[in-house]
C-alpha positions as MATLAB code, in Angstrom:
seq = 'MRRRTSQGQDGVGAAFVVWILVAMAGALALIIPTLAVHVRRLHDIDQSGWMVLLGLIPGVGGIILLVFHLMDGTPGPNRYGEDPKGRLPYGAGPTVHHHHYAPGAEPPAV';
ca = [
       7.885  -34.017   50.339;
       9.226  -33.553   46.860;
      11.913  -31.051   46.269;
      10.914  -28.575   43.636;
      12.951  -28.009   40.548;
      13.146  -25.330   38.225;
      13.035  -28.145   35.158;
       9.563  -26.972   34.235;
      10.319  -23.321   34.274;
      13.131  -23.759   32.046;
      11.198  -25.458   29.448;
       8.676  -22.738   29.316;
      11.490  -20.134   29.251;
      13.207  -22.059   26.409;
       9.940  -22.036   24.443;
       9.409  -18.391   24.868;
      12.886  -17.867   23.624;
      12.287  -19.888   20.591;
       8.978  -18.261   19.993;
      10.724  -14.684   20.135;
      13.346  -15.867   17.688;
      10.850  -17.346   15.323;
       8.777  -13.977   15.434;
      11.851  -11.880   14.919;
      12.829  -14.032   11.959;
       9.384  -13.738   10.525;
       9.423   -9.966   10.938;
      12.881   -9.912    9.252;
      11.546  -11.793    6.251;
       8.547   -9.498    5.779;
      10.517   -6.144    5.909;
      11.782   -6.157    2.301;
       8.457   -7.276    0.733;
       6.410   -4.882    2.978;
       8.839   -1.798    1.826;
       8.419   -2.788   -1.722;
       4.811   -2.744   -1.678;
       4.723    0.669   -0.005;
       7.292    2.224   -2.557;
       5.459    0.567   -5.421;
       1.924    2.249   -4.127;
       3.511    5.343   -3.458;
       5.026    5.379   -7.057;
       1.620    4.498   -8.359;
       0.427    7.919   -7.011;
       3.571    9.642   -8.380;
       5.183   10.059   -4.820;
       8.697    9.390   -4.038;
       9.638    5.845   -2.454;
      11.403    8.107    0.425;
       7.809    9.089    1.585;
       7.680    5.695    3.197;
       9.653    7.445    5.930;
       6.901    9.344    6.973;
       5.830    6.119    8.753;
       8.477    6.874   11.338;
       6.772    9.904   12.682;
       4.883    8.756   15.724;
       1.035    8.848   15.364;
       0.394   10.822   12.257;
       2.975    9.116    9.953;
       0.914    6.036    9.701;
      -2.205    7.998    9.153;
      -0.617   10.029    6.167;
       0.702    6.770    4.526;
      -2.742    5.173    5.084;
      -4.416    8.088    3.202;
      -1.677    7.810    0.468;
      -2.445    4.224    0.156;
      -6.059    4.631   -0.335;
      -5.811    7.314   -3.187;
      -6.477    6.260   -6.624;
      -3.300    6.234   -8.802;
      -2.364    8.699  -11.318;
      -4.264    8.057  -14.389;
      -1.974    7.516  -17.466;
       1.890    6.936  -17.184;
       3.831    9.153  -14.596;
       7.568    9.571  -13.971;
       7.816    6.068  -12.468;
       6.072    4.064  -15.211;
       2.723    3.028  -16.964;
      -0.609    3.140  -15.100;
      -0.987   -0.418  -13.969;
      -5.024   -0.006  -14.711;
      -4.215    1.128  -18.467;
      -6.204    4.275  -18.031;
      -5.322    7.418  -20.147;
      -4.229   10.595  -18.465;
      -6.658   13.261  -17.854;
      -7.940   14.999  -20.905;
      -6.079   12.491  -23.347;
      -9.129   10.346  -24.065;
     -11.659   10.751  -26.685;
     -14.110   13.548  -26.267;
     -17.691   12.461  -25.816;
     -20.439   14.927  -27.099;
     -23.912   14.172  -25.669;
     -26.623   15.714  -28.093;
     -30.044   15.816  -27.222;
     -32.623   15.534  -29.941;
     -36.331   15.617  -29.793;
     -38.071   12.391  -29.386;
     -38.212   10.656  -32.719;
     -35.989   13.253  -34.418;
     -33.110   12.109  -36.457;
     -29.527   13.628  -35.793;
     -28.478   15.858  -38.637;
     -26.482   14.242  -41.551;
     -22.770   15.067  -41.194;
];
């Protein structure tokens, strides 16, 4: 009869510890870039970067941030910089007048 050793279990335990450490290192490496993306997106909709702390509210905080992230950015420049899409602010663009003329009629000379 063979005697059981815990050597096999120690290998599994060590692998689990290494896996946990690698996962924690990966999470730590992604914290700053993730926060930067959140803050940049909030600035795009003219909100303070501190609004990212809403994510700490259990349940609804993540939903609020999701809604903010899905919103279209402020057209034109805002207090955090230029519009990355290069759009003009509301009402600042050229005014387009649509004139309807009878078929075959020429528009009046200006």
